[in-house]
PDB file of C-alpha atoms in Angstrom:
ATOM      1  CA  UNK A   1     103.450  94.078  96.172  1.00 50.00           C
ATOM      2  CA  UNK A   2     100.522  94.000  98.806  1.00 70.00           C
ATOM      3  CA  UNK A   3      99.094  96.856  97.010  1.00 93.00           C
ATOM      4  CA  UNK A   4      98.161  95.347  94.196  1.00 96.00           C
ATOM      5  CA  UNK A   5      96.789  91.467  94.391  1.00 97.00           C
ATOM      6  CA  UNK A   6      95.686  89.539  92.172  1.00 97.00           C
ATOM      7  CA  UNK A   7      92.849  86.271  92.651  1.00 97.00           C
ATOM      8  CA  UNK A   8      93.654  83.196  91.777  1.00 97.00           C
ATOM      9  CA  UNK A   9      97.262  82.715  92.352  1.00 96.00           C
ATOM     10  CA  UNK A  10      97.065  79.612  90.481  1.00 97.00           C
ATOM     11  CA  UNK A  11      94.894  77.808  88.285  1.00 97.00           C
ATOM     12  CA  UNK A  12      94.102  74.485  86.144  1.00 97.00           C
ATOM     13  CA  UNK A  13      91.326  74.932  83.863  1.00 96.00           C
ATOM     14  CA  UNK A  14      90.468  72.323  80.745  1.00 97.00           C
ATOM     15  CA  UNK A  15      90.472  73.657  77.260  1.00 97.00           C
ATOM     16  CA  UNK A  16      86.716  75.338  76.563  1.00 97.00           C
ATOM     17  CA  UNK A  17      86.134  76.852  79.921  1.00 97.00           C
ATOM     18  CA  UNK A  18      85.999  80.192  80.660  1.00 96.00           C
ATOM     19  CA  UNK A  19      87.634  81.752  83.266  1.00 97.00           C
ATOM     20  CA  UNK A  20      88.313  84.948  85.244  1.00 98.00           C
ATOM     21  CA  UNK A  21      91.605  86.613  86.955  1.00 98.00           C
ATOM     22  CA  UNK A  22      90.954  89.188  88.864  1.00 98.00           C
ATOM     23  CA  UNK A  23      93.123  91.963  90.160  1.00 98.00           C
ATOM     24  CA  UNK A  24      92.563  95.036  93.024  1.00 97.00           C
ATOM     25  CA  UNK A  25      94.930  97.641  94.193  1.00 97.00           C
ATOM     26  CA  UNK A  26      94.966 100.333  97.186  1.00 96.00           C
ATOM     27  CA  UNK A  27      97.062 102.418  95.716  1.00 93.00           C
ATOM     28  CA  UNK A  28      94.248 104.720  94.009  1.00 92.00           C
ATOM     29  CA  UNK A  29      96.034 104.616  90.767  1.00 91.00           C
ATOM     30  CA  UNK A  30      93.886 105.560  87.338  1.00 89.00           C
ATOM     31  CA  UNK A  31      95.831 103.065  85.242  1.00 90.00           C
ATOM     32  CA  UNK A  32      95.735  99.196  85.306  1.00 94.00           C
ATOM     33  CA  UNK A  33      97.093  96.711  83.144  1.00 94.00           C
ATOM     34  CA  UNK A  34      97.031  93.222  82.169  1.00 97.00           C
ATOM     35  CA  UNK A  35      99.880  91.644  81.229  1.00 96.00           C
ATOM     36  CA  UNK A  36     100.885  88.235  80.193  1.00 96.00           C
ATOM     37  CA  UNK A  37     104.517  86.547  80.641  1.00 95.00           C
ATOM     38  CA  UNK A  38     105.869  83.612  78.616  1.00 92.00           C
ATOM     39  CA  UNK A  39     109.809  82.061  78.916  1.00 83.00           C
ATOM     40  CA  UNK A  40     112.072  83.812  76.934  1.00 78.00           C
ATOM     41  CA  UNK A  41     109.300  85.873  75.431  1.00 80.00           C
ATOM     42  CA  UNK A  42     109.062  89.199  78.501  1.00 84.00           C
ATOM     43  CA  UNK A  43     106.126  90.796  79.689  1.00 91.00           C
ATOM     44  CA  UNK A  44     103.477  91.666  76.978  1.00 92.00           C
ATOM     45  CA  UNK A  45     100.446  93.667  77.229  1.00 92.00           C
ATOM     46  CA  UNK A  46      97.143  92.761  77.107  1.00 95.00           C
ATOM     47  CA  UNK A  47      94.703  95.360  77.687  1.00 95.00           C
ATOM     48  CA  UNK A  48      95.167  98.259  79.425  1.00 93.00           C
ATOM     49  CA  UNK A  49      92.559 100.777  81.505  1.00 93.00           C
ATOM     50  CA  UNK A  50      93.176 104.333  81.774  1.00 88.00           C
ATOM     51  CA  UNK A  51      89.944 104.650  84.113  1.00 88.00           C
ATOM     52  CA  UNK A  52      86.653 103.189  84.310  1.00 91.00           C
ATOM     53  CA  UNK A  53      85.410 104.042  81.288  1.00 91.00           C
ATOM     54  CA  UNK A  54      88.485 103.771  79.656  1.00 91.00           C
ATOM     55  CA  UNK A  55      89.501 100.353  78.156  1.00 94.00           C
ATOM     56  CA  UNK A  56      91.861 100.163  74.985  1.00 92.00           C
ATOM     57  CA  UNK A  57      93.716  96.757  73.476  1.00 92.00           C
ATOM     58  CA  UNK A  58      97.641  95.548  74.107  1.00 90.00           C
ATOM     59  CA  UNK A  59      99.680  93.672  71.470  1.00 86.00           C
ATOM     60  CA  UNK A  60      98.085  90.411  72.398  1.00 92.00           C
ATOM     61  CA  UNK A  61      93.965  91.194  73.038  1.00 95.00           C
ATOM     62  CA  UNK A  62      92.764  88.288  71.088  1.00 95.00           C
ATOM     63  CA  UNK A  63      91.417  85.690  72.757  1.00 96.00           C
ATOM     64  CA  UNK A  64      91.022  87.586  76.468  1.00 97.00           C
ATOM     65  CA  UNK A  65      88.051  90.357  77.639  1.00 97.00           C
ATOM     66  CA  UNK A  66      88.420  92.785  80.275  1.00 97.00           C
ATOM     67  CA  UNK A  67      85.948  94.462  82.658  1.00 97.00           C
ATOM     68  CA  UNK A  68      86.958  97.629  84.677  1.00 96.00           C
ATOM     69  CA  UNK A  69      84.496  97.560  87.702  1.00 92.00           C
ATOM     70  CA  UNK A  70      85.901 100.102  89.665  1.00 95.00           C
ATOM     71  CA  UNK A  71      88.426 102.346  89.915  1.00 94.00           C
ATOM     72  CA  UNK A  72      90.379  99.134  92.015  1.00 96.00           C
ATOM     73  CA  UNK A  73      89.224  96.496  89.962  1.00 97.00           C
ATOM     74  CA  UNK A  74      90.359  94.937  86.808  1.00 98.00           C
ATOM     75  CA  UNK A  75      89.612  91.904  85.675  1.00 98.00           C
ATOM     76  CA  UNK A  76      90.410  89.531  82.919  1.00 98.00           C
ATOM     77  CA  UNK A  77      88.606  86.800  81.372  1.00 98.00           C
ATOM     78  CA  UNK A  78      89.612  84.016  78.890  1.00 96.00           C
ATOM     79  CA  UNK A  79      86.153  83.166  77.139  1.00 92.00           C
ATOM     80  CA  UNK A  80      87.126  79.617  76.217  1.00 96.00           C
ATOM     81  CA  UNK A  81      90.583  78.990  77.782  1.00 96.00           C
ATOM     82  CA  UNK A  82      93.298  76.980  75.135  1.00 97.00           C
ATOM     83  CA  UNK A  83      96.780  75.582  75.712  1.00 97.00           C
ATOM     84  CA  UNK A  84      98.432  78.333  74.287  1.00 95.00           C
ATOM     85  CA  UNK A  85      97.291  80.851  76.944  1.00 97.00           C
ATOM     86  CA  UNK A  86      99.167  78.571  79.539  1.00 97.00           C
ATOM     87  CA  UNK A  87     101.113  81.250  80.925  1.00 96.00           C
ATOM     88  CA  UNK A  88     102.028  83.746  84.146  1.00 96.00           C
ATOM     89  CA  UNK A  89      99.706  86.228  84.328  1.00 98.00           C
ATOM     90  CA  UNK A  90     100.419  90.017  85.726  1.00 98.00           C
ATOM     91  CA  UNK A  91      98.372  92.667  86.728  1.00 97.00           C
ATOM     92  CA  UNK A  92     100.074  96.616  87.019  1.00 95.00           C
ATOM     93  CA  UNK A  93      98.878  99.800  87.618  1.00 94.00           C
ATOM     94  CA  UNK A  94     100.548 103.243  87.334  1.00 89.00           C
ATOM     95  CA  UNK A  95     100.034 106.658  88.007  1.00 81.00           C
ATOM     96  CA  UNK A  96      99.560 109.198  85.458  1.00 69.00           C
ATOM     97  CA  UNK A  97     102.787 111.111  85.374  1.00 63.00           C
ATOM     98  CA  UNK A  98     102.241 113.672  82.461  1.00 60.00           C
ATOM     99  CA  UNK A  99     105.761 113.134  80.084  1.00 61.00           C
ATOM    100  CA  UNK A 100     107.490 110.746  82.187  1.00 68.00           C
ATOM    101  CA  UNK A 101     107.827 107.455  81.498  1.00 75.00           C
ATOM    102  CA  UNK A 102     105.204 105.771  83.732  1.00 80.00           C
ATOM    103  CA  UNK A 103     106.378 103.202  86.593  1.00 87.00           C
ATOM    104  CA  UNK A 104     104.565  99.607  86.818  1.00 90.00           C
ATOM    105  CA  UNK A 105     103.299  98.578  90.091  1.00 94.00           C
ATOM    106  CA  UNK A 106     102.890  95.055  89.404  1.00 96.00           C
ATOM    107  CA  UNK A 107     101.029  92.276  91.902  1.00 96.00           C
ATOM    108  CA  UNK A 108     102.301  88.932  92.992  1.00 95.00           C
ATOM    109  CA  UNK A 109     100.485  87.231  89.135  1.00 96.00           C
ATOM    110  CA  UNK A 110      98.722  84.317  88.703  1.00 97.00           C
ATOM    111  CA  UNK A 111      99.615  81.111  87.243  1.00 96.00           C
ATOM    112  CA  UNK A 112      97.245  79.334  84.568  1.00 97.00           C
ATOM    113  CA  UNK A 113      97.846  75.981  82.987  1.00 97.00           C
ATOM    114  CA  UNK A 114      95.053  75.334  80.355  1.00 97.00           C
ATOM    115  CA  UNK A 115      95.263  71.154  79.754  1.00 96.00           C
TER     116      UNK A 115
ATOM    117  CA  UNK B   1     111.088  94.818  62.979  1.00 63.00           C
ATOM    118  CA  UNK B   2     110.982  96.370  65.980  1.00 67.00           C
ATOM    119  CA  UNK B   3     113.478  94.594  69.365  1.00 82.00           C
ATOM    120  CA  UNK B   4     114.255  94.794  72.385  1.00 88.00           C
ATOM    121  CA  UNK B   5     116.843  92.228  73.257  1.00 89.00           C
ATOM    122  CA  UNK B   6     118.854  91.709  76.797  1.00 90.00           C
ATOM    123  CA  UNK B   7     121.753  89.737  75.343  1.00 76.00           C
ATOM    124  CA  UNK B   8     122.347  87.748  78.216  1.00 73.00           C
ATOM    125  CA  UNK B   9     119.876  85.123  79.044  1.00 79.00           C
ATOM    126  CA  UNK B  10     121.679  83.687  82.437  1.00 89.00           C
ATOM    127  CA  UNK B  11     124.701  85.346  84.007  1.00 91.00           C
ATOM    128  CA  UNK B  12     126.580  83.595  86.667  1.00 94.00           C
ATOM    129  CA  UNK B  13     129.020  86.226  88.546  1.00 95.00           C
ATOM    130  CA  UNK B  14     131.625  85.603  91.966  1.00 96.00           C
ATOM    131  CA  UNK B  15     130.163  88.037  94.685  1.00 97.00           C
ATOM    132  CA  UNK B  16     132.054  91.073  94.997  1.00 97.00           C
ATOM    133  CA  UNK B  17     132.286  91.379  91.445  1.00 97.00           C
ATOM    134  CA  UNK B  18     130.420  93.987  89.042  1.00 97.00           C
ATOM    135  CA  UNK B  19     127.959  92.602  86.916  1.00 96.00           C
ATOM    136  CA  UNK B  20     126.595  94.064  83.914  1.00 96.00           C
ATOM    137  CA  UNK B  21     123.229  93.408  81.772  1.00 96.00           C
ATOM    138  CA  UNK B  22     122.731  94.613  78.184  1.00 96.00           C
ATOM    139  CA  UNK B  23     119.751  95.783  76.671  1.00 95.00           C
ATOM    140  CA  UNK B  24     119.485  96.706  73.022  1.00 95.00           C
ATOM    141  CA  UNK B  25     116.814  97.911  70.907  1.00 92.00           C
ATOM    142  CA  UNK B  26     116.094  98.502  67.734  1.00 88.00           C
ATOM    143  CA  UNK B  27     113.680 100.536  65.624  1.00 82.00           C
ATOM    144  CA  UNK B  28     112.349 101.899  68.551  1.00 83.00           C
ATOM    145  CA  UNK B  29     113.608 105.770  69.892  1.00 82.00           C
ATOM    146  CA  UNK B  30     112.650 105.873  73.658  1.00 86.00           C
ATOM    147  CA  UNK B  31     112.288 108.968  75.448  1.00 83.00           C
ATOM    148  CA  UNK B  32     112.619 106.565  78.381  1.00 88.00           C
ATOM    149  CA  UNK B  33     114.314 103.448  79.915  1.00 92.00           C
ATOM    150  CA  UNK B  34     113.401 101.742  83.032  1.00 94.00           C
ATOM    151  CA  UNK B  35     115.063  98.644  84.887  1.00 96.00           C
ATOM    152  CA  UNK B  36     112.946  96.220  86.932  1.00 97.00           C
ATOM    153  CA  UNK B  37     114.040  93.505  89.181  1.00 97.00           C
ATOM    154  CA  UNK B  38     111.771  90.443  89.211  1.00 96.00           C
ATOM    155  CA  UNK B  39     112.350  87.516  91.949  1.00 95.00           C
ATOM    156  CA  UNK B  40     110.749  84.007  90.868  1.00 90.00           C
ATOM    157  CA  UNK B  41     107.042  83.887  91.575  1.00 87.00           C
ATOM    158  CA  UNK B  42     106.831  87.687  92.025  1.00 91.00           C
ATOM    159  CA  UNK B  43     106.184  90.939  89.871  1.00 94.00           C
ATOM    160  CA  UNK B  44     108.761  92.786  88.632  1.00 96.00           C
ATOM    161  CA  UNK B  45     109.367  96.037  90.697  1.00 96.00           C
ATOM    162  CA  UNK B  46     110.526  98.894  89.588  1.00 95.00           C
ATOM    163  CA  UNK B  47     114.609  99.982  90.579  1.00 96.00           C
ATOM    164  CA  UNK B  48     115.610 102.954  87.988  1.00 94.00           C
ATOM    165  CA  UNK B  49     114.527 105.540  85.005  1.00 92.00           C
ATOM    166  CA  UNK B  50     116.852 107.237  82.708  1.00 93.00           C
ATOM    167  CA  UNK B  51     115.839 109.647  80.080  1.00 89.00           C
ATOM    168  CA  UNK B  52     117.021 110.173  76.644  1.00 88.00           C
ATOM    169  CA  UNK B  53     119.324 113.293  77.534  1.00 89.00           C
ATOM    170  CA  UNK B  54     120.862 111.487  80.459  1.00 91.00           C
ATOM    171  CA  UNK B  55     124.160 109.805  80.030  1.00 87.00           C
ATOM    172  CA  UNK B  56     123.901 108.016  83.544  1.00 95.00           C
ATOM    173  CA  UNK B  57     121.735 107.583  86.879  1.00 95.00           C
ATOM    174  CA  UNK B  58     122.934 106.101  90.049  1.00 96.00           C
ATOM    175  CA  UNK B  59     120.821 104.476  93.305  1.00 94.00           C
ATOM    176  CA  UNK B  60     123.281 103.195  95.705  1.00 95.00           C
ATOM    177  CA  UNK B  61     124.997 100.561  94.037  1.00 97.00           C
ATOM    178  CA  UNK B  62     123.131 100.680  90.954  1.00 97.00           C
ATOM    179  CA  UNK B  63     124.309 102.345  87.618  1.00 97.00           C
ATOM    180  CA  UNK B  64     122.281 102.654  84.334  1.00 97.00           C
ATOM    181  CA  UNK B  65     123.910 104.323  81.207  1.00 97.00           C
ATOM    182  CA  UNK B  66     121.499 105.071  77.663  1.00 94.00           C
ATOM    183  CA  UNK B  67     123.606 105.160  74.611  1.00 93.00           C
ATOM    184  CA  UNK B  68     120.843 106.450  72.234  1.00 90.00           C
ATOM    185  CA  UNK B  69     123.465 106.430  69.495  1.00 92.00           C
ATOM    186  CA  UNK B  70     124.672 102.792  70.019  1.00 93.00           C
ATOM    187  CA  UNK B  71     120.803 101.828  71.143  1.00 93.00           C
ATOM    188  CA  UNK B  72     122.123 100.395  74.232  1.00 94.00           C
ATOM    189  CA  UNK B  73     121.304 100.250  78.083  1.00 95.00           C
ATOM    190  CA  UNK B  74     123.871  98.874  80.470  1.00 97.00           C
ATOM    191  CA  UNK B  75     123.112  98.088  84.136  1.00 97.00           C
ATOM    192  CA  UNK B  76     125.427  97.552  86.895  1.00 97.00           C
ATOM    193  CA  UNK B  77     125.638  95.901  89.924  1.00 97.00           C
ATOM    194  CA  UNK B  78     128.866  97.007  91.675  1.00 97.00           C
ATOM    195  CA  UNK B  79     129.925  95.020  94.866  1.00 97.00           C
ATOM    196  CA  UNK B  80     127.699  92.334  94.179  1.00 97.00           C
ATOM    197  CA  UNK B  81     125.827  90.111  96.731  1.00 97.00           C
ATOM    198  CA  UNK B  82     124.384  86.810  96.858  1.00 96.00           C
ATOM    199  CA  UNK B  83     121.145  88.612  97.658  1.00 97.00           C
ATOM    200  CA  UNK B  84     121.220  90.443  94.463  1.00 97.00           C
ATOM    201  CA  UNK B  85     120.128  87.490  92.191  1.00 97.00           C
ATOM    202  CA  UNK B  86     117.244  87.588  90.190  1.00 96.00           C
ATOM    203  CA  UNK B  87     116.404  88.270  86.586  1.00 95.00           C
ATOM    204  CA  UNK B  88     116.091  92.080  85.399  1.00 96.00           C
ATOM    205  CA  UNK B  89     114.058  93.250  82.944  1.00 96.00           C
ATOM    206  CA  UNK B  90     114.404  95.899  80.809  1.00 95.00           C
ATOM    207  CA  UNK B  91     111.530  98.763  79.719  1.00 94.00           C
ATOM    208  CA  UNK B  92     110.994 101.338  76.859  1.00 90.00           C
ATOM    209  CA  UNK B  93     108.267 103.474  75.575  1.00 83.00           C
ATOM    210  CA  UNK B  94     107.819 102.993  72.155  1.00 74.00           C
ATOM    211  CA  UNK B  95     106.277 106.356  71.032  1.00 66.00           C
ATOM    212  CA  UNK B  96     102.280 107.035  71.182  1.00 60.00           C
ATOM    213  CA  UNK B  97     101.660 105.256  68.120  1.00 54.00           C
ATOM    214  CA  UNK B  98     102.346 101.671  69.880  1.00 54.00           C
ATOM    215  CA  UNK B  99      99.145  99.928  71.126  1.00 51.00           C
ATOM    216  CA  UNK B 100     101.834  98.976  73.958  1.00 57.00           C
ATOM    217  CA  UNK B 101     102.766 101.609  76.754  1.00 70.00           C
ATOM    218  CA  UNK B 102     105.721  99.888  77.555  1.00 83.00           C
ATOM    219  CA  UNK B 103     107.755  97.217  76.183  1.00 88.00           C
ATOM    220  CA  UNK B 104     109.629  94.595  78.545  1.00 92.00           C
ATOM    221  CA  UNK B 105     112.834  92.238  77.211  1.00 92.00           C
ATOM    222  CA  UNK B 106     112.687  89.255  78.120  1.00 91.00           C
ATOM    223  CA  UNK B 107     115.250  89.494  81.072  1.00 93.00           C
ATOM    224  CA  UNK B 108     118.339  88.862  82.454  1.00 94.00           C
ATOM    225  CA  UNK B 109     118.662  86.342  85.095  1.00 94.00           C
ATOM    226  CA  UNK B 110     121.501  87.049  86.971  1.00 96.00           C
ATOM    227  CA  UNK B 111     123.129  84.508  89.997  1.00 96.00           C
ATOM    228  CA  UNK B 112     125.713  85.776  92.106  1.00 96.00           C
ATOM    229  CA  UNK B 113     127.945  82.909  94.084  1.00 94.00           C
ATOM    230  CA  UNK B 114     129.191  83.635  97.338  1.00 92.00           C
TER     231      UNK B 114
END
């Protein structure tokens, strides 16, 4: 979705190093997410950002840091990358919608292989 | 523990045919249920929503039923095309004490053959 894209698309970084994926969107949404995606394991969250001053921990937070910079900007950071966090990265935002389940606008992810 | 399982990992379907992806849950009690569709190297995007108190919701040739009883989504394809493979995910909310908004299965990925 051209709405939301995300910076690197891909990536090889070496165990140690830090790195940062970062995401904007157009669609003036409050809400962004960072998700991570793993073969047969889904989509799991991250963090999430209800607005800029506004950031709260997913299932799987350990290990990553977030920075909300803007309303459009989200990015995430691996302090000191390891193997395990070899994975396809996704970056969503959504609308508030009161009651209703929120939809996920999700861009195009990055790919990271830690060696 | 809560699980949200899509029981098919691949399914391999004639075109024409319906085809039909299962997602069950468990220990969860969604308000909610969404289906995404997710082609390879893209984000998912978002096809349908069905609340609790809805039996069934149609978009063109798309059907989703929510059996809160049996814990159960189904999601149809009906007169299915070549251009309708990809995987599909399943979503719930899992209540406002999760530290998750929304939980994803792990997907379905479906191939139709012409």
């Amino acid at each position: 979705d051209a709405d939301v894209t995300q910076t690197p698309r891909n990536r090889i970084t070496k165990t140690g190093k830090r790195i940062m994926l970062e995401c904007s969107q157009t669609k003036g949404h409050d809400r962004m997410y960072w998700y991570r995606q793993d073969p047969g394991l889904g989509l799991r969250l991250i963090y999430y950002s209800f607005d800029v001053k506004d950031i709260n921990k997913g299932e799987i937070s350990d290990g990553y840091s977030v920075s909300r910079q803007a309303q459009a900007k989200f990015s995430l950071s691996l302090e000191s990358a390891i193997p395990n966090q070899t994975a396809l990265y996704f970056c969503a935002t959504s609308d508030q919608s009161g009651f209703v389940m929120e939809t996920q606008y999700f861009g195009p992810g990055t790919r990271l292989l830690v060696l | 523990s809560q699980k949200i399982e899509q029981n098919s990992e691949a399914l391999n379907i004639q075109e024409g045919k319906t085809a039909t992806l299962t997602c069950n849950y468990t220990n969860y009690s969604p308000a909610y249920l969404q289906w995404y569709r997710q082609d390879p190297g893209r984000g998912p995007v978002f096809l349908l929503l069905i609340r609790e108190n809805e039996k069934e919701k149609r978009k063109e040739r798309l059907k989703v039923t929510f059996d809160t009883t049996l814990k159960q989504s189904l999601f149809h394809i009906t007169a299915s095309q070549p251009a309708d493979s990809a995987t599909y995910l399943c979503a719930l909310d899992p209540g406002y004490s999760s530290a998750s908004k929304i939980i994803f299965g792990s997907g379905t990925r479906l191939s139709i053959r012409p």
